[in-house]
Coordinates of C-alpha atoms and ligand atoms in Angstrom, one line a residue:
X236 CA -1.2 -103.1 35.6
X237 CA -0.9 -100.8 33.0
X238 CA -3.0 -97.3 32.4
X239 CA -5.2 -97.0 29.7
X240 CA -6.5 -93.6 28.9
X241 CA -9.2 -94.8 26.4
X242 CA -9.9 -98.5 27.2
X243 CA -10.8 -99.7 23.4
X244 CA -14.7 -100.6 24.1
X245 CA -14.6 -103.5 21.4
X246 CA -11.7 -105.3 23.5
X247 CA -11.6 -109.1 24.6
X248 CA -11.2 -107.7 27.7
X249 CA -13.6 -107.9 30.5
X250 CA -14.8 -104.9 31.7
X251 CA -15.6 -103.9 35.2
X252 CA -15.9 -100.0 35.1
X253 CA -17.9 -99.4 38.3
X254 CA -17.0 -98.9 42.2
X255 CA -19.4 -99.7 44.7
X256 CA -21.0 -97.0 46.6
X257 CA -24.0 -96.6 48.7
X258 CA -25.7 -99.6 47.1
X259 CA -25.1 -98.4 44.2
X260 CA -22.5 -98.8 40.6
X261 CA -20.9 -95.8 38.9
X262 CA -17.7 -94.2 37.3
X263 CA -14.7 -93.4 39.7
X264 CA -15.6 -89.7 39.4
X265 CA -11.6 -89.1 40.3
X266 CA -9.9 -92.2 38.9
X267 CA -8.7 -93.5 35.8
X268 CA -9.5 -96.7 33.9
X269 CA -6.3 -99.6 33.8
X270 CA -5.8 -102.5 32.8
X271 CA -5.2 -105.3 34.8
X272 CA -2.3 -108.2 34.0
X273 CA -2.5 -111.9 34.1
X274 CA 0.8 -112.8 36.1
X275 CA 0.7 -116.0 33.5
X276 CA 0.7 -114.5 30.0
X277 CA 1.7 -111.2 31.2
X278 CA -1.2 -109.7 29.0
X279 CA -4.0 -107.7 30.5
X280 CA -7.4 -109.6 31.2
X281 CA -9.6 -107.3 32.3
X282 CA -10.6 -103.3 32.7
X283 CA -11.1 -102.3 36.5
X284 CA -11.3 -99.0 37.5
X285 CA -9.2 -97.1 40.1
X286 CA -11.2 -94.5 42.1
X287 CA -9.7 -91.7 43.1
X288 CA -9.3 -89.6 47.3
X289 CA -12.7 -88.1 45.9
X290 CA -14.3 -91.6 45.3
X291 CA -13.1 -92.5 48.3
X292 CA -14.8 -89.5 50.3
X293 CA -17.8 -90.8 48.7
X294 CA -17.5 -94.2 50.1
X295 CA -16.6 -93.0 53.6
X296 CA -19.3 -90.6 53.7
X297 CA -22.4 -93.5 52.7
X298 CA -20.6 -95.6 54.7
X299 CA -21.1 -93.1 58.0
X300 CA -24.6 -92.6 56.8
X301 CA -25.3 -96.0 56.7
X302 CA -23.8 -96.8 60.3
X303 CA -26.3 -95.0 62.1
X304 CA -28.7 -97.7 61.2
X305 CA -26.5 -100.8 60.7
X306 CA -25.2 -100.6 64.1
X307 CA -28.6 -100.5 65.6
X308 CA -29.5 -103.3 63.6
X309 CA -29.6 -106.8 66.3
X310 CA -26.9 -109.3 65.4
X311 CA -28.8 -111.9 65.0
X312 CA -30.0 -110.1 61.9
X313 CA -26.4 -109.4 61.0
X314 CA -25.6 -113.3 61.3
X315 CA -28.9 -113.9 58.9
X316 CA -27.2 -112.0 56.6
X317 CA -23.9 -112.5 56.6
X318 CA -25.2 -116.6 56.4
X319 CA -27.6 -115.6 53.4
X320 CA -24.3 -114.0 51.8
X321 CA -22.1 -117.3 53.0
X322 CA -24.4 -119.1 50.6
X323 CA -24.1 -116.9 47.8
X324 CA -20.1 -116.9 47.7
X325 CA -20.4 -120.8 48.1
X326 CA -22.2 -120.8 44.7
X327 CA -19.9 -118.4 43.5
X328 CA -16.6 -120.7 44.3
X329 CA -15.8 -121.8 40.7
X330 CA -16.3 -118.2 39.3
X331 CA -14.3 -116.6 41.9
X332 CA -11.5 -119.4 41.5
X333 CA -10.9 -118.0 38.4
X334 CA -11.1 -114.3 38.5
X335 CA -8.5 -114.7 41.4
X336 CA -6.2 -116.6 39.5
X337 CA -6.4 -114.5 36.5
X338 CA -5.2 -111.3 38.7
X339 CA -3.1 -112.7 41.4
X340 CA -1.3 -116.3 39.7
X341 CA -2.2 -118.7 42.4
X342 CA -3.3 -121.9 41.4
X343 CA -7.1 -122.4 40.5
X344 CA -7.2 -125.3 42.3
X345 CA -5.7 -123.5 45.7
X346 CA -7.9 -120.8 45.4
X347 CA -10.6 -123.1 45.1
X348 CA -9.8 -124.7 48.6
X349 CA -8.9 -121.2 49.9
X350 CA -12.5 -119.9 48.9
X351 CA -14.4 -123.3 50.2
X352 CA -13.0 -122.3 53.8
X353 CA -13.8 -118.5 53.7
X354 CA -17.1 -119.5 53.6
X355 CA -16.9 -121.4 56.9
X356 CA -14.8 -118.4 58.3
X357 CA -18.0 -116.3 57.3
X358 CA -20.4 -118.5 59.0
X359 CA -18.0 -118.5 61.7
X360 CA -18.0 -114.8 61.7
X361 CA -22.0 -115.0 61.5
X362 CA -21.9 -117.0 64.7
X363 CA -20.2 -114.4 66.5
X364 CA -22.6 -111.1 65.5
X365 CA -25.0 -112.1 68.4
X366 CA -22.4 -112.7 71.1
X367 CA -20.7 -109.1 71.5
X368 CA -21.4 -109.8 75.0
X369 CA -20.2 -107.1 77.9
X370 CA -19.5 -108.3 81.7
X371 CA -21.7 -106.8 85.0
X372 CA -18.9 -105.7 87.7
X373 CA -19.2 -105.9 91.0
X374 CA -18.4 -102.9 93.3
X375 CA -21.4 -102.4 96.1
X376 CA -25.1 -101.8 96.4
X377 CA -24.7 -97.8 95.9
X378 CA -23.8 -98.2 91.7
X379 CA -24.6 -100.9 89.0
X380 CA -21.5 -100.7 86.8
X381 CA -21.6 -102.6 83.9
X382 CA -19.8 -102.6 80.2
X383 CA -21.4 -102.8 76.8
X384 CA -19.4 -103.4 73.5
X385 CA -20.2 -101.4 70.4
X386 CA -19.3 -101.0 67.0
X387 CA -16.0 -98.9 66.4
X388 CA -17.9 -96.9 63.7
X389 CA -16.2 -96.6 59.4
X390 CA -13.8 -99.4 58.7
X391 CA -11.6 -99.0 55.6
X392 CA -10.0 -102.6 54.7
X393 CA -6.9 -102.1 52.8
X394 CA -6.1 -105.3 51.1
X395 CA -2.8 -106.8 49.4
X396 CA -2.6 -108.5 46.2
X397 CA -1.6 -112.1 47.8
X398 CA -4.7 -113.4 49.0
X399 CA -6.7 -111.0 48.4
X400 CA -10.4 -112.5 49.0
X401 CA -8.6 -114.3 51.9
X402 CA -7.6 -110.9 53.1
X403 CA -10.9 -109.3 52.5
X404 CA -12.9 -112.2 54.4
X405 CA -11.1 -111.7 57.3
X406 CA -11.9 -108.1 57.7
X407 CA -14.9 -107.7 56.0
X408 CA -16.9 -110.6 58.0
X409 CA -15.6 -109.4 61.4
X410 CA -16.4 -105.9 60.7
X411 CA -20.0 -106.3 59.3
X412 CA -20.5 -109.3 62.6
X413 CA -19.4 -105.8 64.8
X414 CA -21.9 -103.2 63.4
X415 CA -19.5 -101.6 61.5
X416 CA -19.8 -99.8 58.1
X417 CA -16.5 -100.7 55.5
X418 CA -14.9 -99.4 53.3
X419 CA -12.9 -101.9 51.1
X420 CA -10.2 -101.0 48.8
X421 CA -8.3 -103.9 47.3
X422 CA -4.6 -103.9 45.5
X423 CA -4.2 -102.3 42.4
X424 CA -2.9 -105.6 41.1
X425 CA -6.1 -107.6 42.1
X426 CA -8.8 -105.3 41.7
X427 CA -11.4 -107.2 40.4
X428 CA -12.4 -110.1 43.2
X429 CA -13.6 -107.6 45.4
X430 CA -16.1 -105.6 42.7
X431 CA -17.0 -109.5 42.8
X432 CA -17.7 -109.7 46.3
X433 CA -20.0 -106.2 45.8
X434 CA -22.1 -108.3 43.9
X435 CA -22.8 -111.1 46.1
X436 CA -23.2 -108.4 49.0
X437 CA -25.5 -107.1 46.8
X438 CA -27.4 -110.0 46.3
X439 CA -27.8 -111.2 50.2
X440 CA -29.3 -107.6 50.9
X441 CA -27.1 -105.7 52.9
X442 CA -28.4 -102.2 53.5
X443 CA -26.8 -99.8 51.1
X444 CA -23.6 -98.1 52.2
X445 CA -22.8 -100.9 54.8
X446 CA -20.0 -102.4 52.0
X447 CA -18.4 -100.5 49.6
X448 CA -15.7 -101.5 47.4
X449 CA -13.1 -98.9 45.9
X450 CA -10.5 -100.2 43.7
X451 CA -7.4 -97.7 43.8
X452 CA -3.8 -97.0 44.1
X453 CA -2.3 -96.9 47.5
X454 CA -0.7 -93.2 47.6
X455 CA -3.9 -91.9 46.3
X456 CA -6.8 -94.1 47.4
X457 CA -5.6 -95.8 50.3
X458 CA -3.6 -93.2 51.7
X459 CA -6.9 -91.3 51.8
X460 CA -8.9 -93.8 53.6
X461 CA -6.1 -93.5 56.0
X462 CA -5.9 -90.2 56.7
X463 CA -9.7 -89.4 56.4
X464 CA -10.8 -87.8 59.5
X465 CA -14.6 -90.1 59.3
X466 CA -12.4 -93.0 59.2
X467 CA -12.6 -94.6 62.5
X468 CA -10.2 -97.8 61.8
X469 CA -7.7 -99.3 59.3
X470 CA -7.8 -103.3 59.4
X471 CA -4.8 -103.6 57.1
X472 CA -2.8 -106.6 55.4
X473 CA 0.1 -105.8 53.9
X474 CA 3.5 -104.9 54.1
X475 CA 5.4 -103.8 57.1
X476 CA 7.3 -100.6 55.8
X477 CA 3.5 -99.3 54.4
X478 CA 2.2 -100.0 57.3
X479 CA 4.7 -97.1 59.3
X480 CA 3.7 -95.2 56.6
X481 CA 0.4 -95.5 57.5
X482 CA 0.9 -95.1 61.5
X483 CA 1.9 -91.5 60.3
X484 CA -0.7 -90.7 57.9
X485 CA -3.0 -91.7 60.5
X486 CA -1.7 -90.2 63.7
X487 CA -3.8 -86.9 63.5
X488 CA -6.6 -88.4 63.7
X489 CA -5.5 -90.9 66.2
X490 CA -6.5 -93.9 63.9
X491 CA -7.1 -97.4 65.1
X492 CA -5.3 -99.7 63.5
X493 CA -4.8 -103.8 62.9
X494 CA -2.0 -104.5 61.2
X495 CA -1.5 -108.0 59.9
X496 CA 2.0 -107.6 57.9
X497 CA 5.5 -109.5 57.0
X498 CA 7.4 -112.1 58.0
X499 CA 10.2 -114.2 57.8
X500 CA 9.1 -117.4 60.1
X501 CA 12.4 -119.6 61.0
X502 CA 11.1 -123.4 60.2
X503 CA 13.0 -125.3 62.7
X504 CA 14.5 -129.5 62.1
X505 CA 15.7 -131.0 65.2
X506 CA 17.6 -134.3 64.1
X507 CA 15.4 -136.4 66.6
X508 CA 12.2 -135.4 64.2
X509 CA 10.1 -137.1 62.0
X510 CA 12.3 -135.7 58.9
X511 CA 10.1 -137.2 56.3
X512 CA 7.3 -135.2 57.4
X513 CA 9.8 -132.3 58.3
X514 CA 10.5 -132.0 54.6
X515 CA 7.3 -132.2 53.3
X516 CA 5.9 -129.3 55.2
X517 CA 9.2 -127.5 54.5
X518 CA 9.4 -127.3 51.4
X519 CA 5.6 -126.9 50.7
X520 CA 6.2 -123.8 52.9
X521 CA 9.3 -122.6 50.9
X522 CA 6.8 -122.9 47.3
X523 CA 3.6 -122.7 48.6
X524 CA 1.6 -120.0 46.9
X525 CA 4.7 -119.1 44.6
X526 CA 6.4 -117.9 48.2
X527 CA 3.3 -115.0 48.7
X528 CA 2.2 -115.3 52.0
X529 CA 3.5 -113.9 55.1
X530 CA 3.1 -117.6 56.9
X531 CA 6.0 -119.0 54.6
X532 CA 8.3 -121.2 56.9
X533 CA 11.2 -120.4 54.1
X534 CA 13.9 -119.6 57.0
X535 CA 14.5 -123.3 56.9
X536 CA 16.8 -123.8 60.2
X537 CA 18.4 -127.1 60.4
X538 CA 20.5 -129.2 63.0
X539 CA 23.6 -130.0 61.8
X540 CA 23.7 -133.9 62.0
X541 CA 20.6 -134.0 59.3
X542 CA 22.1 -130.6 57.3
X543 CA 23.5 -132.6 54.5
X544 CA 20.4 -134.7 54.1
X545 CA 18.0 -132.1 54.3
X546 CA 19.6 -130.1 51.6
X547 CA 19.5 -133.1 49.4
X548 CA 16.1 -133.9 49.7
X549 CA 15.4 -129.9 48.6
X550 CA 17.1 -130.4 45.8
X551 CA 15.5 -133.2 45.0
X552 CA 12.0 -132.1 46.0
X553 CA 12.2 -128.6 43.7
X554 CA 13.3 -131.3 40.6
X555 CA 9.8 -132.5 41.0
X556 CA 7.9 -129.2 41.5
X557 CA 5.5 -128.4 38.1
X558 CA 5.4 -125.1 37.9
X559 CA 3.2 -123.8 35.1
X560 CA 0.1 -122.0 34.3
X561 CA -2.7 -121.5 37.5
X562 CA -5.4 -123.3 35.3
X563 CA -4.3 -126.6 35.2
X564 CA -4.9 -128.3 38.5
X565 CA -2.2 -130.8 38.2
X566 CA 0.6 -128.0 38.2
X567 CA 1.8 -127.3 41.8
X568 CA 2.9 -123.4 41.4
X569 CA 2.0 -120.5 39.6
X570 CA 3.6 -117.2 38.3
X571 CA 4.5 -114.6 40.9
X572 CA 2.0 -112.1 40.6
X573 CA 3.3 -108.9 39.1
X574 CA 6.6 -108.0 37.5
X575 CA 7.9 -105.8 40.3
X576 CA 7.3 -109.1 42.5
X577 CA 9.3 -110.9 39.9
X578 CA 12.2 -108.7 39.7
X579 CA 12.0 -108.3 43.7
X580 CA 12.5 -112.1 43.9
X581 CA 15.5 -112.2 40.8
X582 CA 16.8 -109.4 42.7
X583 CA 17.4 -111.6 46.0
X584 CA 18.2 -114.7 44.4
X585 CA 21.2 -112.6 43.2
X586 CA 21.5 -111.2 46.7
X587 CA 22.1 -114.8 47.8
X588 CA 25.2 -115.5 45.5
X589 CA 26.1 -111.9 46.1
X590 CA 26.5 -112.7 50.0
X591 CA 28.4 -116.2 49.5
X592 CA 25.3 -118.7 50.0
X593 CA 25.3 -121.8 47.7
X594 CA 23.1 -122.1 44.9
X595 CA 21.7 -125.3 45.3
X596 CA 19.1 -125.3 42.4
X597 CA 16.8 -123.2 40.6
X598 CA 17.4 -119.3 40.4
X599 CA 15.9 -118.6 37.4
X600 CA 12.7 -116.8 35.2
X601 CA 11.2 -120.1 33.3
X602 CA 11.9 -119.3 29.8
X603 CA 10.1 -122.0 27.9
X604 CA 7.6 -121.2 24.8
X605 CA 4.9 -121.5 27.2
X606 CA 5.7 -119.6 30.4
X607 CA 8.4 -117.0 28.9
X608 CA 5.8 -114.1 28.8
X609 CA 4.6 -114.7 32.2
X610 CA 5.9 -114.1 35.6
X611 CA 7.0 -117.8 36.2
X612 CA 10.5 -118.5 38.4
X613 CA 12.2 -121.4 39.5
X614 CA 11.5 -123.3 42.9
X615 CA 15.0 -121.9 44.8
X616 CA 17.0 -123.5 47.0
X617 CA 20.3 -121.7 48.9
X618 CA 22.4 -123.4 51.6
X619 CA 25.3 -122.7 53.7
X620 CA 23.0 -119.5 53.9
X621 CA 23.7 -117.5 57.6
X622 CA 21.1 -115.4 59.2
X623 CA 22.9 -112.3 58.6
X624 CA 22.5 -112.7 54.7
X625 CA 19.8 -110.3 53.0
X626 CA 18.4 -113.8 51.7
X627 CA 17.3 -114.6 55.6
X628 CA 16.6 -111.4 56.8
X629 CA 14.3 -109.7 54.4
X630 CA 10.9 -110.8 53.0
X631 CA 11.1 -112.2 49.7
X632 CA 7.7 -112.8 48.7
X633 CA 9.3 -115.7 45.9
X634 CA 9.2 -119.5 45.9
X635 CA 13.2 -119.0 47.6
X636 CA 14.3 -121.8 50.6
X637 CA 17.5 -120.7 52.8
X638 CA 18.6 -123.4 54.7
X639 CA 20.7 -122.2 57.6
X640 CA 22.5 -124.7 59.9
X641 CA 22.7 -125.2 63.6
X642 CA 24.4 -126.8 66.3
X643 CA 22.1 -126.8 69.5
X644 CA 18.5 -125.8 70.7
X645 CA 19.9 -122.4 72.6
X646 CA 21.9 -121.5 68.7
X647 CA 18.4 -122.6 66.9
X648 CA 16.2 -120.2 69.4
X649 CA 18.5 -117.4 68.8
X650 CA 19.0 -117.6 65.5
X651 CA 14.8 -117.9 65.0
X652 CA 14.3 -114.3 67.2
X653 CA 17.2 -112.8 65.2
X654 CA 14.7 -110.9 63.2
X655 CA 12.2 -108.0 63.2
X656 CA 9.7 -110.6 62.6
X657 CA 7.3 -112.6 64.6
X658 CA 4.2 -113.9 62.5
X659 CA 4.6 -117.2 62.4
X660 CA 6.8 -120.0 63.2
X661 CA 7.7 -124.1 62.5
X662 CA 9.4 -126.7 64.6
X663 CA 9.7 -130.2 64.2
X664 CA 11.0 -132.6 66.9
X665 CA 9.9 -136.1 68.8
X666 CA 11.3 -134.9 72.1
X667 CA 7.8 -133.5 74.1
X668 CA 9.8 -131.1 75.9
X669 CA 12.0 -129.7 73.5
X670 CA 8.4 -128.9 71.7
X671 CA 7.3 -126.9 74.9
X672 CA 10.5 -125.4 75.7
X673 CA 11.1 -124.2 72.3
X674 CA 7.9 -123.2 71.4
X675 CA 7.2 -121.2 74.0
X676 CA 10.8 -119.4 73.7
X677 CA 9.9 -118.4 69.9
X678 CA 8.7 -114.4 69.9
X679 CA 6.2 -115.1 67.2
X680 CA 2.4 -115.1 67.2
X681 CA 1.7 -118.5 66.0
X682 CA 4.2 -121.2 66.5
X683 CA 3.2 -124.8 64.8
X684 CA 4.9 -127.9 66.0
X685 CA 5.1 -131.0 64.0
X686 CA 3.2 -129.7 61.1
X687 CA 2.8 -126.1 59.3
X688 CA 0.4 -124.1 58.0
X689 CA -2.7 -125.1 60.1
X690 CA -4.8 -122.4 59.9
X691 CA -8.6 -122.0 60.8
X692 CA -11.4 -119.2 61.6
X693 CA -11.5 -120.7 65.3
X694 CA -7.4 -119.6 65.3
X695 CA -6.4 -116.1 66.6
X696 CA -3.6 -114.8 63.9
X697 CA -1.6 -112.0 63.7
X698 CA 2.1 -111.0 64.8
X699 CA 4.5 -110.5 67.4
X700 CA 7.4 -107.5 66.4
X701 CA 7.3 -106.0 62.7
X702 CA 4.4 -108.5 62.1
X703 CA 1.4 -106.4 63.1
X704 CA -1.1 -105.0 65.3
X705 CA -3.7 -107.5 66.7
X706 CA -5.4 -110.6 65.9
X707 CA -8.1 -111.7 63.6
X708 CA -9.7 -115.0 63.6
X709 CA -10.3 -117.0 66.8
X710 CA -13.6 -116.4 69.3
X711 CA -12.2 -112.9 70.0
X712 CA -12.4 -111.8 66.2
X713 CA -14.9 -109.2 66.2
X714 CA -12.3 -107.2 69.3
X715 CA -10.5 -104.9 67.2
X716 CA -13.7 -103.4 65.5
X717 CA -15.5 -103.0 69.1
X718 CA -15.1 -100.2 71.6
X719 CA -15.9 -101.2 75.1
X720 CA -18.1 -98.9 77.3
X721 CA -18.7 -98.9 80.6
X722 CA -21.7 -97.3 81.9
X723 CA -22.0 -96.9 86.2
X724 CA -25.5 -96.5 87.6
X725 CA -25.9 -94.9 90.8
X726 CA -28.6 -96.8 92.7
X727 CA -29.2 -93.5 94.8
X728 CA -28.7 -90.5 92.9
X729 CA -26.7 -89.2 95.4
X730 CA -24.0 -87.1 95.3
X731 CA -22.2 -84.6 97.9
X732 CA -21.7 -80.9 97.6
X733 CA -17.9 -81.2 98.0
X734 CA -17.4 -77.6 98.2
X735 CA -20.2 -77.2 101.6
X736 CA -19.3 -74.5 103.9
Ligands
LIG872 P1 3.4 -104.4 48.4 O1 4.6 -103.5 48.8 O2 3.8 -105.8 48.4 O3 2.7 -104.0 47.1 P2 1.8 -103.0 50.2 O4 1.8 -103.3 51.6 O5 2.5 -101.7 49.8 O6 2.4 -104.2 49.5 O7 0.3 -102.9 49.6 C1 -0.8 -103.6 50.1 C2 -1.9 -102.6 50.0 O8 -1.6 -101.4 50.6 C3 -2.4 -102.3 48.6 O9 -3.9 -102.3 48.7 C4 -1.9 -100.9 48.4 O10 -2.6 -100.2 47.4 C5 -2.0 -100.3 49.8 N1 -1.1 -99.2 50.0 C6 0.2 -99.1 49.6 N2 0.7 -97.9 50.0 C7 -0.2 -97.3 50.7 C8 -0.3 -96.1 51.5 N3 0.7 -95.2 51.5 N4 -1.5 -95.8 52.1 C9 -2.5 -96.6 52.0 N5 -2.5 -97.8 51.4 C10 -1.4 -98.1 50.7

């Protein structure tokens, strides 16, 4: 993204100029016009706007004035909404599909899918506005005690530039199920899919103030939403080191928080496992979505007697990846996003031959005619790579494997928990009890056996460690933007004079 002072008016570019407040579209009033990049020509595609702390106290403050009424509203009413909304977006699929490509670099074609099951995880979110549901507890006949769950109040959704509508979804369809009021602000990478979303919002006839959407720059615009005292929570998806930063900005205000952040999941081959399928899943979950997503199984742990073979079939696999540009649906991976996110992941491809692992193929920008200007790298592959190499340890965010041997189930466990992470987590094996035992010895906070990946609204997500704060998805979803009360009802009224003569 690049700043542009006076965005020329007779550009190709498209132009979205306008945040969305209070129902309504207008100029950051504290911002600054850029230009967002396409990750696959590296050339800007679109004008988005970048509000500014002031923009942002404008959001926050329609969003307060607009709780007082949303959270009174019933949830079935909520659900009507968010279903009439669920509708819209389905019609919107193809359009979206693009936009998000053209500022993030994933495939068309996996956005596609990725945006076909948002909309059941906002019907699924619509299912649950009605069923905030509080408990009666018994004490005696003297009180009625009882607890009632209500909204939390102003939610500001911080989003990354990964999955960004993905990311969104997640927050913004649990929050408005609650009774909340949101405030969204999206990457400054991928601004546009969310002024998108406005629209739609827009459309379905949610009352004005309930969604707003401020594009902006994290140390100016998000750090604000953080620290705003009318704030009430953060649901945040991101990094785990901004995250800290955030835990402090918000800490005099005693901010909620969810965090949903890094990790580095170990993917774990037993030799008795199905190692066909092992490899599939592996290496999809080394290159899937360029290497941005926090669920990559790239810590590729695997048992010695099949070491050799597995290495050779990654070899062989990246040989047939077809990396090129997001619109063609035959291609299997994109650019990386941005051009810090490239130079991160050169950076650690160089860390791996810096710390003695072996280059097994890949490694490189992808300097053809075609894909030189854009942010397009290699499908990477490093053995012989041990856990203590930068290459295992940190988050890469690139389309980088590290295949680490092993000996024996206990050296596999601890070398998977030998992290600060805990997202997510793979193992393949034919042994029943090895896939109990194990699984249930990994610290992470969702562990897949005998496939990867599997992900659905009806799932509770979220991390164990450095990973996070909380859990979206799952029947429990709409918990981190509910407060509980409980109200006790004396059925007499009466109460002694503990201070009587
Ligand atoms: P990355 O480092 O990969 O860009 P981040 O976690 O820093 O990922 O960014 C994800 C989101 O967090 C973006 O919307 C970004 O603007 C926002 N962000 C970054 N820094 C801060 C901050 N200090 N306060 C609030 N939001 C921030």
């Amino acid at each position: 993204m690049q700043s542009l002072p006076n965005p020329k008016p007779d550009s190709a570019l498209e132009r979205y100029e306008h945040l969305y407040i209070d129902g309504e579209w207008g100029a950051p009033i504290d911002g600054e016009l850029v230009e967002s990049i396409d990750p696959a020509t590296g050339r800007g595609w679109a004008v988005a706007p970048m509000g500014g702390a002031k923009d942002i106290d404008r959001a926050v403050e329609a969003a307060r004035r607009a709780f007082a009424t949303w959270r009174r509203v019933p949830g079935h009413d909520r659900a009507a909404l968010l279903r009439r909304f669920a509708d819209l977006f389905a019609a919107a699929i193809p359009r979206l599909a693009v936009i998000e490509s053209r500022d993030n670099g994933n495939l068309v074609r996996e956005h596609k899918a990725s945006l076909a099951a948002q909309v059941q995880w906002y019907h699924w979110f619509a299912s649950l506005a009605d069923k905030a549901q509080g408990s009666t507890i018994p004490i005696d006949d003297s009180v009625h005690a009882f607890t009632t769950r209500v909204p939390v109040g102003v939610v500001g959704a911080i989003i990354p530039w990964n999955a960004p509508l993905l990311a969104t979804c997640l927050k913004v369809g649990a929050a408005l199920a609650a009774g909340c009021t949101l405030v969204v602000k999206p990457a400054e990478q991928t601004p546009v899919s969310a002024l998108e979303l406005a629209k739609l919002i827009h459309e379905a006839g949610f009352p004005p103030g309930v969604f707003n959407v401020v594009p902006g720059f994290g140390r100016t615009a998000g750090q604000r939403l953080v620290e705003h005292p009318d704030v009430n929570k953060v649901s945040f998806t991101g990094s785990t080191q901004t995250a800290k930063s955030m835990v402090r900005a918000g800490a005099d205000n005693l901010k909620r928080f969810t965090f949903e952040l890094g990790g580095k999941a170990p993917h774990i081959i037993f030799a008795d496992a199905d190692i066909d399928n092992a490899i599939n899943a592996a290496t999809a979950s080394s290159w899937r979505l360029t290497g941005q997503s926090c669920a990559l199984g790239s810590r590729v742990l695997v048992e010695r007697a099949v070491y050799d073979r597995v290495v050779e079939a990654f070899r062989e696999r990246a040989m047939a990846v077809r990396v090129g540009l997001p619109s063609i649906d035959s291609n299997h991976m994109g650019p990386q996003a941005h051009q810090q996110q490239l130079d991160k992941t050169l950076s650690y491809i160089q860390y791996g031959m810096e710390d003695g692992a072996e280059l097994v193929t890949g490694g490189h920008r992808i300097e053809t005619p075609e894909l030189a200007a854009g942010y397009f790298v290699e499908p990477t592959v490093f053995a012989g790579v041990n856990n203590q190499m930068r290459i295992a340890r940190d988050e890469i965010f690139g389309p980088v494997a590290s295949l680490i041997p092993f000996e024996d189930e206990d050296e596999a466990l601890a070398i998977a928990n030998d992290t600060p992470y805990g997202l997510t987590a793979g193992l393949w094996t034919r042994d029943v009890g090895r896939a109990h035992r194990v699984s249930s010895r990994i610290d992470a906070g969702m562990v897949w056996v005998n496939t990867y990946s599997f992900l659905r609204w009806s799932t509770p997500y979220g991390g164990f460690k450095a990973s996070g704060w909380g859990r979206e998805n799952g029947i429990q979803a709409l918990d981190p933007y509910l407060e509980t009360r409980t109200t006790v009802i004396s059925t007499t009224g009466q109460f002694p004079n503990l201070y009587a003569a």
